Amino acid sequence: MRRRPGIGGLQKAAAARDQYRLLGENVAKLRTDMMKEQLATFRSQLEEFARKHKNDIRKNPAFRAQFHEMCAKIGVDPLASNKGFWAELLGIGDFYYELGVQIIEVCMLTRSHNGGLISLQELCSHLRQRRKKDREAVTEDDCLRAISKLKVLGSGFEVITIGKKKLVRSVPTELNKDHNQILELAQGQGFVTVEEVQRRLSWTSGRVLDTLETLLEEGLAMIDNGNKDGKCQYWFPCVSSVYSFVGSDT
């Protein structure tokens, strides 16, 4: 028969547990303090790096993207505020806020052509035309960062991926799986036909026509029924270069 530990034994065990707990807390605090010290050192070095390479960060898109990656690794967001150290040092906040305004303008001007859904590549092309007199080049990475800041406006700006393309949506249109599949299918030649969708996706004609009708109503598709074979072609400006907007530099 095993003997139960006495009161003295229980007290010793409790004291040992308390000691281990305090030791664990001290070790965790020490590690936290060391990490905070390392992060403070990294931030200081990052600020010095930014001062040294200020012009490169503003004018060289690839260098700017690498700078953002370094910032993200230590939890620094240079775009979090338009005031403060980063804005004063780099003017980088102004760069993205100005770019965000231009993105809104391009999306509004092209909305009647694409229904509020424009490829990221085409958006960047329009922006480069608008900014061709500026020395600061714009990349897709810059556009994505600027669009992420537009979300605070509650304006419905969002980047979605369909197939191999990134599309910028500037209207609150909700696209379901069927819509996305047709848009992905249209990426090859810019349009689809009812027969092609039926064949490629194994859909019924009713499902195809219902989905295409919704895309037409939302302004995302255009019909071309003047083909010799008599088949209607449903064109999608957001994935086709045929209907590119020509007023981007106005």
XYZ file of N, CA and C in Angstrom:
750
model
N 0.853 -1.205 0.000
C 0.000 0.000 0.000
C 0.876 1.237 0.000
N 0.644 2.146 -0.986
C 1.478 3.337 -1.120
C 1.029 4.394 -0.124
N 2.022 5.079 0.449
C 1.719 6.124 1.424
C 1.505 7.446 0.707
N 0.473 8.184 1.142
C 0.228 9.500 0.594
C 1.237 10.490 1.161
N 1.691 11.442 0.352
C 2.656 12.412 0.881
C 2.036 13.246 1.979
N 2.834 13.573 2.969
C 2.351 14.388 4.060
C 2.240 15.845 3.673
N 1.817 16.671 4.632
C 1.640 18.096 4.377
C 2.948 18.742 3.964
N 4.038 18.308 4.629
C 5.349 18.880 4.294
C 5.758 18.579 2.865
N 5.461 17.353 2.431
C 5.795 16.982 1.067
C 5.003 17.772 0.040
N 3.712 18.017 0.317
C 2.870 18.797 -0.589
C 3.359 20.237 -0.685
N 3.775 20.781 0.447
C 4.280 22.155 0.459
C 5.560 22.277 -0.354
N 6.440 21.279 -0.227
C 7.682 21.304 -0.996
C 7.398 21.210 -2.498
N 6.427 20.359 -2.851
C 6.082 20.205 -4.275
C 5.506 21.503 -4.835
N 4.632 22.151 -4.023
C 4.044 23.417 -4.456
C 5.118 24.492 -4.598
N 6.059 24.519 -3.670
C 7.143 25.500 -3.728
C 8.006 25.267 -4.963
N 8.245 24.001 -5.303
C 9.054 23.674 -6.483
C 8.341 24.121 -7.761
N 7.004 23.901 -7.799
C 6.235 24.339 -8.967
C 6.287 25.856 -9.129
N 6.185 26.565 -7.993
C 6.253 28.027 -8.042
C 7.603 28.499 -8.555
N 8.665 27.813 -8.131
C 10.012 28.187 -8.577
C 10.167 27.971 -10.082
N 9.667 26.838 -10.567
C 9.740 26.566 -12.007
C 8.926 27.590 -12.799
N 7.733 27.939 -12.246
C 6.887 28.921 -12.927
C 7.583 30.282 -13.002
N 8.177 30.718 -11.896
C 8.894 31.996 -11.878
C 10.089 31.973 -12.818
N 10.769 30.827 -12.850
C 11.910 30.688 -13.749
C 11.465 30.794 -15.206
N 10.360 30.124 -15.519
C 9.832 30.192 -16.883
C 9.420 31.603 -17.255
N 8.789 32.323 -16.330
C 8.379 33.702 -16.589
C 9.583 34.608 -16.808
N 10.624 34.389 -16.012
C 11.836 35.194 -16.157
C 12.524 34.951 -17.497
N 12.562 33.679 -17.890
C 13.180 33.342 -19.178
C 12.380 33.961 -20.324
N 11.036 33.875 -20.251
C 10.184 34.453 -21.300
C 10.360 35.967 -21.368
N 10.438 36.620 -20.185
C 10.622 38.077 -20.158
C 11.976 38.461 -20.747
N 13.000 37.650 -20.412
C 14.334 37.923 -20.945
C 14.339 37.816 -22.462
N 13.684 36.793 -22.981
C 13.618 36.626 -24.434
C 12.847 37.773 -25.081
N 11.746 38.179 -24.452
C 10.950 39.287 -24.990
C 11.748 40.574 -25.015
N 12.476 40.832 -23.925
C 13.296 42.049 -23.854
C 14.385 42.028 -24.921
N 14.984 40.850 -25.152
C 16.032 40.728 -26.167
C 15.457 40.967 -27.559
N 14.246 40.436 -27.817
C 13.621 40.635 -29.111
C 13.277 42.102 -29.332
N 12.762 42.771 -28.281
C 12.442 44.189 -28.389
C 13.698 45.004 -28.683
N 14.798 44.623 -28.022
C 16.060 45.330 -28.239
C 16.564 45.126 -29.665
N 16.428 43.891 -30.171
C 16.857 43.598 -31.539
C 16.008 44.351 -32.554
N 14.677 44.393 -32.310
C 13.791 45.104 -33.224
C 14.098 46.598 -33.230
N 14.385 47.152 -32.049
C 14.735 48.567 -31.968
C 16.007 48.847 -32.760
N 16.968 47.898 -32.677
C 18.213 48.044 -33.444
C 17.933 47.973 -34.941
N 17.084 47.025 -35.335
C 16.728 46.879 -36.755
C 16.034 48.137 -37.268
N 15.121 48.688 -36.466
C 14.409 49.895 -36.885
C 15.371 51.058 -37.064
N 16.304 51.159 -36.141
C 17.300 52.227 -36.236
C 18.145 52.073 -37.496
N 18.535 50.826 -37.776
C 19.328 50.562 -38.981
C 18.503 50.807 -40.237
N 17.209 50.490 -40.169
C 16.324 50.712 -41.305
C 16.175 52.203 -41.590
N 16.048 52.999 -40.550
C 15.952 54.447 -40.720
C 17.233 55.005 -41.345
N 18.366 54.501 -40.887
C 19.641 54.951 -41.449
C 19.748 54.539 -42.920
N 19.301 53.322 -43.224
C 19.301 52.832 -44.600
C 18.411 53.722 -45.467
N 17.230 54.082 -44.946
C 16.291 54.910 -45.696
C 16.879 56.290 -45.979
N 17.569 56.847 -44.986
C 18.199 58.169 -45.194
C 19.248 58.083 -46.301
N 20.012 57.013 -46.272
C 21.123 56.861 -47.212
C 20.625 56.626 -48.628
N 19.521 55.883 -48.768
C 19.038 55.490 -50.095
C 17.695 56.144 -50.431
N 17.457 57.322 -49.907
C 16.180 58.017 -50.087
C 15.796 58.152 -51.563
N 16.701 58.611 -52.377
C 16.403 58.827 -53.801
C 16.117 57.518 -54.529
N 16.872 56.474 -54.194
C 16.659 55.170 -54.838
C 15.284 54.608 -54.494
N 14.869 54.788 -53.245
C 13.572 54.265 -52.809
C 12.441 54.958 -53.563
N 12.578 56.257 -53.783
C 11.528 57.011 -54.459
C 11.503 56.755 -55.966
N 12.669 56.578 -56.580
C 12.736 56.550 -58.041
C 12.911 55.171 -58.652
N 13.376 54.204 -57.870
C 13.641 52.872 -58.402
C 12.575 51.893 -57.888
N 11.646 51.450 -58.755
C 10.546 50.580 -58.313
C 11.011 49.280 -57.666
N 12.023 48.637 -58.242
C 12.512 47.377 -57.694
C 13.115 47.590 -56.314
N 13.875 48.661 -56.172
C 14.488 48.988 -54.888
C 13.409 49.303 -53.854
N 12.345 49.998 -54.308
C 11.249 50.364 -53.412
C 10.527 49.113 -52.902
N 10.331 48.138 -53.773
C 9.669 46.894 -53.379
C 10.496 46.143 -52.339
N 11.813 46.102 -52.524
C 12.698 45.444 -51.566
C 12.679 46.167 -50.222
N 12.595 47.497 -50.273
C 12.523 48.288 -49.045
C 11.252 47.940 -48.266
N 10.126 47.809 -48.967
C 8.871 47.449 -48.305
C 8.974 46.066 -47.667
N 9.651 45.139 -48.324
C 9.818 43.798 -47.769
C 10.610 43.846 -46.473
N 11.666 44.659 -46.450
C 12.459 44.802 -45.223
C 11.613 45.390 -44.097
N 10.796 46.393 -44.437
C 9.930 47.020 -43.436
C 8.949 46.006 -42.855
N 8.357 45.182 -43.726
C 7.353 44.212 -43.283
C 7.946 43.191 -42.320
N 9.197 42.819 -42.527
C 9.829 41.797 -41.698
C 10.011 42.246 -40.250
N 10.077 43.560 -40.012
C 10.247 44.042 -38.636
C 9.023 44.820 -38.166
N 7.916 44.675 -38.893
C 6.671 45.261 -38.437
C 6.547 46.754 -38.605
N 7.230 47.324 -39.585
C 7.138 48.762 -39.854
C 6.305 48.976 -41.111
N 5.305 49.860 -41.042
C 4.477 50.185 -42.197
C 4.680 51.652 -42.562
N 5.489 51.926 -43.583
C 5.743 53.325 -43.962
C 4.497 54.039 -44.470
N 3.448 53.283 -44.806
C 2.233 53.889 -45.347
C 1.130 54.015 -44.305
N 1.434 53.681 -43.056
C 0.404 53.694 -42.025
C -0.133 55.102 -41.775
N 0.677 56.100 -41.991
C 0.248 57.474 -41.755
C 0.960 58.389 -42.727
N 0.298 59.459 -43.101
C 0.913 60.438 -44.000
C 1.756 61.440 -43.225
N 1.807 61.270 -41.916
C 2.608 62.154 -41.077
C 3.683 61.344 -40.367
N 4.661 62.023 -39.859
C 5.674 61.335 -39.092
C 6.977 61.138 -39.846
N 7.823 60.285 -39.262
C 9.193 60.120 -39.739
C 9.274 59.728 -41.215
N 8.541 58.657 -41.623
C 8.684 58.147 -42.975
C 8.185 59.132 -44.016
N 7.069 59.790 -43.712
C 6.535 60.771 -44.662
C 7.501 61.938 -44.832
N 8.088 62.386 -43.728
C 9.032 63.510 -43.787
C 10.320 63.108 -44.491
N 10.765 61.894 -44.223
C 12.044 61.453 -44.792
C 11.928 61.124 -46.273
N 10.919 60.340 -46.631
C 10.828 59.820 -47.992
C 9.730 60.456 -48.830
N 8.739 61.039 -48.183
C 7.578 61.501 -48.921
C 6.836 60.325 -49.523
N 7.087 59.135 -48.975
C 6.553 57.912 -49.576
C 5.048 57.806 -49.380
N 4.553 58.409 -48.287
C 3.111 58.422 -48.082
C 2.423 59.226 -49.169
N 2.975 60.399 -49.476
C 2.413 61.239 -50.535
C 2.395 60.505 -51.870
N 3.452 59.750 -52.146
C 3.559 59.004 -53.404
C 2.380 58.060 -53.568
N 2.058 57.280 -52.527
C 0.991 56.285 -52.637
C -0.397 56.901 -52.550
N -0.546 57.981 -51.792
C -1.851 58.642 -51.740
C -2.179 59.287 -53.086
N -1.177 59.890 -53.714
C -1.375 60.472 -55.043
C -1.686 59.374 -56.049
N -0.976 58.259 -55.954
C -1.220 57.135 -56.856
C -2.627 56.580 -56.648
N -3.085 56.518 -55.402
C -4.423 56.040 -55.111
C -5.492 56.900 -55.762
N -5.303 58.213 -55.722
C -6.253 59.131 -56.369
C -6.284 58.882 -57.870
N -5.122 58.685 -58.478
C -5.053 58.433 -59.921
C -5.690 57.088 -60.277
N -5.564 56.099 -59.406
C -6.201 54.802 -59.635
C -7.719 54.959 -59.656
N -8.248 55.728 -58.715
C -9.691 55.983 -58.680
C -10.138 56.660 -59.968
N -9.369 57.647 -60.421
C -9.730 58.374 -61.645
C -9.758 57.447 -62.854
N -8.743 56.597 -62.996
C -8.680 55.677 -64.134
C -9.852 54.694 -64.086
N -10.140 54.162 -62.900
C -11.238 53.199 -62.770
C -12.574 53.840 -63.125
N -12.763 55.098 -62.727
C -14.016 55.791 -63.041
C -14.137 56.085 -64.539
N -13.025 56.489 -65.155
C -13.041 56.820 -66.571
C -13.242 55.593 -67.465
N -12.786 54.444 -67.005
C -12.890 53.227 -67.820
C -14.109 52.388 -67.469
N -14.876 52.807 -66.468
C -15.986 51.987 -65.967
C -17.039 51.717 -67.034
N -17.305 52.700 -67.884
C -18.324 52.501 -68.919
C -17.873 51.483 -69.966
N -16.577 51.213 -70.032
C -16.035 50.256 -71.008
C -15.887 48.852 -70.425
N -15.602 48.772 -69.122
C -15.308 47.460 -68.547
C -16.209 47.073 -67.377
N -17.178 47.914 -67.053
C -18.115 47.574 -65.984
C -17.537 47.659 -64.588
N -16.383 48.298 -64.451
C -15.771 48.425 -63.130
C -14.827 47.309 -62.774
N -14.387 46.553 -63.789
C -13.434 45.462 -63.581
C -12.332 45.613 -64.614
N -11.124 45.943 -64.160
C -10.016 46.222 -65.061
C -8.810 45.382 -64.639
N -8.064 44.869 -65.599
C -6.888 44.074 -65.254
C -5.831 44.974 -64.625
N -5.089 44.420 -63.694
C -4.037 45.183 -63.021
C -3.002 45.668 -64.027
N -2.708 44.838 -65.018
C -1.733 45.200 -66.047
C -2.209 46.405 -66.852
N -3.490 46.405 -67.233
C -4.024 47.529 -68.000
C -4.080 48.796 -67.153
N -4.448 48.643 -65.882
C -4.482 49.789 -64.971
C -3.107 50.438 -64.878
N -2.076 49.630 -64.729
C -0.711 50.158 -64.648
C -0.317 50.864 -65.942
N -0.765 50.331 -67.072
C -0.462 50.951 -68.358
C -1.070 52.351 -68.440
N -2.326 52.493 -68.007
C -2.970 53.806 -67.990
C -2.236 54.771 -67.058
N -1.840 54.254 -65.903
C -1.164 55.108 -64.922
C 0.187 55.595 -65.444
N 0.896 54.718 -66.138
C 2.195 55.138 -66.691
C 2.011 56.230 -67.728
N 0.923 56.142 -68.509
C 0.634 57.191 -69.488
C 0.356 58.515 -68.787
N -0.395 58.442 -67.693
C -0.717 59.668 -66.954
C 0.514 60.265 -66.285
N 1.441 59.414 -65.871
C 2.588 59.861 -65.086
C 3.873 59.910 -65.910
N 3.759 59.882 -67.234
C 4.963 59.776 -68.059
C 5.881 60.988 -67.928
N 5.328 62.121 -67.471
C 6.162 63.300 -67.272
C 6.896 63.256 -65.931
N 6.423 62.374 -65.031
C 7.079 62.254 -63.726
C 8.312 61.356 -63.832
N 9.213 61.558 -62.917
C 10.425 60.743 -62.910
C 10.215 59.425 -62.158
N 9.143 59.338 -61.386
C 8.913 58.171 -60.551
C 8.090 57.123 -61.299
N 8.699 55.986 -61.577
C 8.015 54.911 -62.290
C 7.020 54.215 -61.357
N 6.034 53.544 -61.958
C 5.000 52.845 -61.192
C 4.969 51.385 -61.601
N 4.918 50.493 -60.618
C 4.865 49.058 -60.887
C 3.547 48.486 -60.377
N 3.295 47.223 -60.708
C 2.101 46.554 -60.204
C 2.146 46.460 -58.686
N 3.340 46.268 -58.133
C 3.490 46.217 -56.674
C 3.054 47.540 -56.044
N 3.434 48.669 -56.660
C 3.018 49.985 -56.161
C 1.499 50.117 -56.202
N 0.890 49.657 -57.300
C -0.564 49.753 -57.446
C -1.272 48.926 -56.369
N -0.765 47.732 -56.112
C -1.377 46.876 -55.096
C -1.315 47.525 -53.721
N -0.192 48.176 -53.403
C -0.057 48.848 -52.111
C -1.009 50.036 -52.013
N -1.127 50.786 -53.091
C -2.024 51.948 -53.093
C -3.479 51.494 -52.961
N -3.852 50.413 -53.658
C -5.226 49.904 -53.597
C -5.557 49.403 -52.196
N -4.569 48.802 -51.523
C -4.814 48.321 -50.161
C -5.168 49.467 -49.229
N -4.665 50.679 -49.517
C -4.976 51.850 -48.700
C -6.340 52.431 -49.051
N -6.833 52.142 -50.261
C -8.142 52.656 -50.667
C -9.274 51.946 -49.938
N -9.001 50.774 -49.380
C -10.041 50.012 -48.695
C -10.622 50.780 -47.521
N -9.811 51.649 -46.893
C -10.300 52.404 -45.737
C -11.413 53.365 -46.134
N -11.530 53.665 -47.430
C -12.575 54.562 -47.900
C -13.917 53.847 -48.007
N -13.889 52.532 -47.898
C -15.112 51.762 -48.040
C -15.714 51.878 -49.429
N -14.845 52.099 -50.416
C -15.308 52.370 -51.779
C -15.427 51.118 -52.633
N -15.170 49.947 -52.058
C -15.338 48.707 -52.799
C -14.152 48.313 -53.653
N -13.031 49.041 -53.551
C -11.858 48.680 -54.351
C -11.257 47.391 -53.815
N -11.019 46.468 -54.747
C -10.506 45.160 -54.346
C -9.758 44.528 -55.507
N -8.719 43.767 -55.190
C -7.973 43.023 -56.204
C -8.393 41.560 -56.112
N -8.855 41.001 -57.222
C -9.246 39.597 -57.256
C -8.400 38.878 -58.309
N -8.193 37.603 -58.109
C -7.413 36.793 -59.057
C -8.327 35.809 -59.764
N -8.334 35.879 -61.081
C -9.116 34.954 -61.896
C -8.172 34.328 -62.908
N -7.968 33.026 -62.775
C -6.999 32.366 -63.644
C -5.606 32.903 -63.391
N -4.965 33.409 -64.432
C -3.609 33.942 -64.321
C -3.589 35.460 -64.193
N -4.767 36.067 -64.172
C -4.836 37.523 -64.159
C -5.283 38.064 -62.805
N -4.725 39.224 -62.450
C -5.212 39.988 -61.311
C -6.103 41.103 -61.856
N -7.315 41.198 -61.324
C -8.265 42.205 -61.759
C -8.595 43.140 -60.600
N -8.743 44.411 -60.914
C -9.097 45.416 -59.907
C -10.581 45.717 -60.043
N -11.315 45.488 -58.971
C -12.748 45.741 -58.977
C -13.035 47.052 -58.252
N -13.754 47.961 -58.919
C -14.037 49.265 -58.321
C -15.527 49.472 -58.077
N -16.318 48.423 -58.249
C -17.753 48.477 -57.966
C -18.095 47.282 -57.067
N -19.146 47.402 -56.262
C -19.469 46.328 -55.309
C -20.168 45.132 -55.932
N -19.838 44.809 -57.174
C -20.437 43.649 -57.845
C -19.830 42.364 -57.278
N -20.684 41.456 -56.843
C -20.209 40.186 -56.312
C -20.171 39.149 -57.432
N -19.012 38.586 -57.664
C -18.861 37.563 -58.698
C -18.849 36.184 -58.041
N -19.708 35.293 -58.537
C -19.709 33.942 -57.980
C -18.791 33.033 -58.801
N -18.804 31.756 -58.472
C -17.903 30.799 -59.123
C -18.171 30.690 -60.613
N -19.445 30.723 -61.007
C -19.786 30.623 -62.428
C -19.243 31.814 -63.210
N -19.410 33.009 -62.664
C -18.886 34.211 -63.327
C -17.378 34.107 -63.499
N -16.710 33.694 -62.434
C -15.244 33.590 -62.479
C -14.779 32.578 -63.521
N -15.488 31.469 -63.636
C -15.091 30.440 -64.599
C -15.205 30.949 -66.033
N -16.253 31.712 -66.318
C -16.410 32.254 -67.667
C -15.342 33.308 -67.944
N -15.051 34.164 -66.972
C -13.999 35.172 -67.146
C -12.645 34.500 -67.379
N -12.401 33.427 -66.660
C -11.141 32.699 -66.839
C -11.080 32.068 -68.228
N -12.201 31.535 -68.682
C -12.262 30.922 -70.002
C -12.037 31.956 -71.103
N -12.504 33.189 -70.871
C -12.397 34.251 -71.879
C -10.990 34.820 -71.995
N -10.114 34.496 -71.053
C -8.777 35.082 -71.061
C -7.966 34.677 -72.286
N -8.289 33.553 -72.868
C -7.518 33.089 -74.024
C -7.657 33.983 -75.238
N -8.903 34.384 -75.575
C -9.121 35.159 -76.797
C -9.941 36.430 -76.569
N -10.337 36.653 -75.321
C -11.073 37.878 -74.997
C -12.578 37.719 -75.050
N -13.073 36.582 -75.537
C -14.517 36.373 -75.641
C -14.833 34.885 -75.496
N -16.135 34.601 -75.321
C -16.619 33.222 -75.305
C -17.911 33.171 -76.113
N -18.305 31.987 -76.489
C -19.626 31.763 -77.081
C -20.375 30.790 -76.179
N -21.681 30.755 -76.334
C -22.491 29.842 -75.528
C -22.054 28.400 -75.772
N -21.841 28.074 -77.044
C -21.455 26.703 -77.403
C -20.099 26.325 -76.795
N -19.168 27.286 -76.789
C -17.842 27.004 -76.248
C -17.916 26.746 -74.746
N -18.686 27.567 -74.035
C -18.823 27.384 -72.586
C -19.467 26.038 -72.281
N -20.498 25.689 -73.052
C -21.144 24.389 -72.864
C -20.146 23.247 -73.029
N -19.328 23.356 -74.076
C -18.386 22.291 -74.384
C -17.248 22.223 -73.358
N -16.680 23.377 -73.017
C -15.499 23.408 -72.141
C -15.838 23.160 -70.677
N -17.018 23.627 -70.238
C -17.371 23.513 -68.821
C -18.451 22.478 -68.543
N -18.981 21.877 -69.608
C -20.037 20.856 -69.479
C -21.259 21.411 -68.753
N -21.659 22.625 -69.131
C -22.843 23.263 -68.541
C -24.033 23.094 -69.471
N -25.220 23.239 -68.910
C -26.420 23.281 -69.737
C -26.522 24.667 -70.370
N -27.276 24.777 -71.447
C -27.413 26.075 -72.117
C -28.085 27.095 -71.201
N -29.020 26.623 -70.381
C -29.692 27.531 -69.450
C -28.737 28.149 -68.448
N -27.820 27.342 -67.918
C -26.842 27.842 -66.954
C -25.904 28.845 -67.609
N -25.493 28.557 -68.831
C -24.592 29.455 -69.559
C -25.276 30.798 -69.816
N -26.469 30.753 -70.353
C -27.187 31.981 -70.708
C -27.506 32.812 -69.474
N -27.865 32.166 -68.376
C -28.177 32.885 -67.138
C -26.942 33.622 -66.619
N -25.797 32.945 -66.644
C -24.558 33.561 -66.157
C -24.121 34.705 -67.060
N -24.186 34.488 -68.373
C -23.796 35.529 -69.318
C -24.731 36.736 -69.232
N -26.013 36.491 -69.002
C -26.986 37.587 -68.894
C -26.655 38.468 -67.684
N -26.264 37.847 -66.585
C -25.878 38.613 -65.392
C -24.655 39.468 -65.670
N -23.673 38.892 -66.359
C -22.449 39.636 -66.686
C -22.750 40.797 -67.635
N -23.713 40.607 -68.534
C -24.133 41.687 -69.431
C -24.809 42.807 -68.655
N -25.702 42.427 -67.736
C -26.427 43.422 -66.942
C -25.480 44.244 -66.079
N -24.413 43.619 -65.603
C -23.445 44.319 -64.752
C -22.469 45.157 -65.567
N -22.546 45.085 -66.891
C -21.661 45.867 -67.735
C -20.277 45.267 -67.905
N -20.122 43.994 -67.533
C -18.815 43.338 -67.633
C -18.604 42.656 -68.984
N -19.680 42.521 -69.760
C -19.590 41.840 -71.057
C -20.242 42.681 -72.144
N -19.832 42.429 -73.390
C -20.405 43.091 -74.566
C -20.706 42.018 -75.608
N -21.828 42.182 -76.334
C -22.223 41.181 -77.335
C -21.807 41.616 -78.732
N -21.254 40.670 -79.477
C -20.963 40.868 -80.902
C -21.711 39.772 -81.655
N -22.809 40.159 -82.317
C -23.618 39.153 -83.032
C -23.530 39.312 -84.541
N -22.434 39.899 -85.005
C -22.286 40.111 -86.440
C -21.338 39.145 -87.111
N -21.160 37.978 -86.519
C -20.230 37.006 -87.085
C -20.874 36.190 -88.196
N -20.064 35.741 -89.141
C -20.561 35.001 -90.300
C -21.200 33.679 -89.909
N -20.682 33.067 -88.821
C -21.240 31.775 -88.426
C -22.538 31.931 -87.627
N -22.933 33.168 -87.357
C -24.189 33.409 -86.656
C -24.128 33.234 -85.152
N -22.959 32.886 -84.635
C -22.812 32.674 -83.193
C -22.472 33.990 -82.493
N -23.187 34.276 -81.407
C -22.911 35.486 -80.622
C -21.618 35.305 -79.835
N -20.795 36.323 -79.879
C -19.568 36.322 -79.088
C -19.743 37.295 -77.915
N -19.430 36.834 -76.724
C -19.519 37.659 -75.529
C -18.104 38.115 -75.156
N -17.835 39.405 -75.386
C -16.509 39.963 -75.152
C -16.407 40.534 -73.736
N -15.221 40.397 -73.154
C -14.983 40.880 -71.796
C -13.789 41.844 -71.809
N -14.064 43.147 -71.807
C -12.988 44.148 -71.862
C -11.971 44.000 -70.742
N -12.380 43.492 -69.588
C -11.461 43.391 -68.451
C -10.361 42.361 -68.689
N -10.556 41.444 -69.640
C -9.519 40.449 -69.926
C -9.063 40.519 -71.381
N -9.549 41.532 -72.117
C -9.203 41.663 -73.526
C -8.535 42.990 -73.795
N -7.539 42.982 -74.663
C -6.838 44.214 -75.028
C -7.506 44.912 -76.207
N -8.561 44.292 -76.762
C -9.216 44.844 -77.948
C -9.920 46.150 -77.624
N -10.555 46.204 -76.432
C -11.328 47.371 -76.058
C -10.551 48.239 -75.070
N -9.277 48.447 -75.303
C -8.487 49.276 -74.382
C -8.969 50.718 -74.467
N -8.965 51.378 -73.319
C -9.465 52.746 -73.231
C -8.381 53.700 -73.716
N -8.719 54.616 -74.608
C -7.709 55.461 -75.240
C -7.577 56.819 -74.578
N -8.369 57.084 -73.551
C -8.321 58.418 -72.958
C -7.498 58.493 -71.691
N -6.551 57.580 -71.507
C -5.801 57.525 -70.271
C -4.836 58.658 -70.064
N -4.445 59.359 -71.125
C -3.464 60.416 -70.956
C -4.107 61.786 -71.045
N -5.430 61.809 -70.928
C -6.108 63.096 -70.985
C -6.238 63.673 -69.616
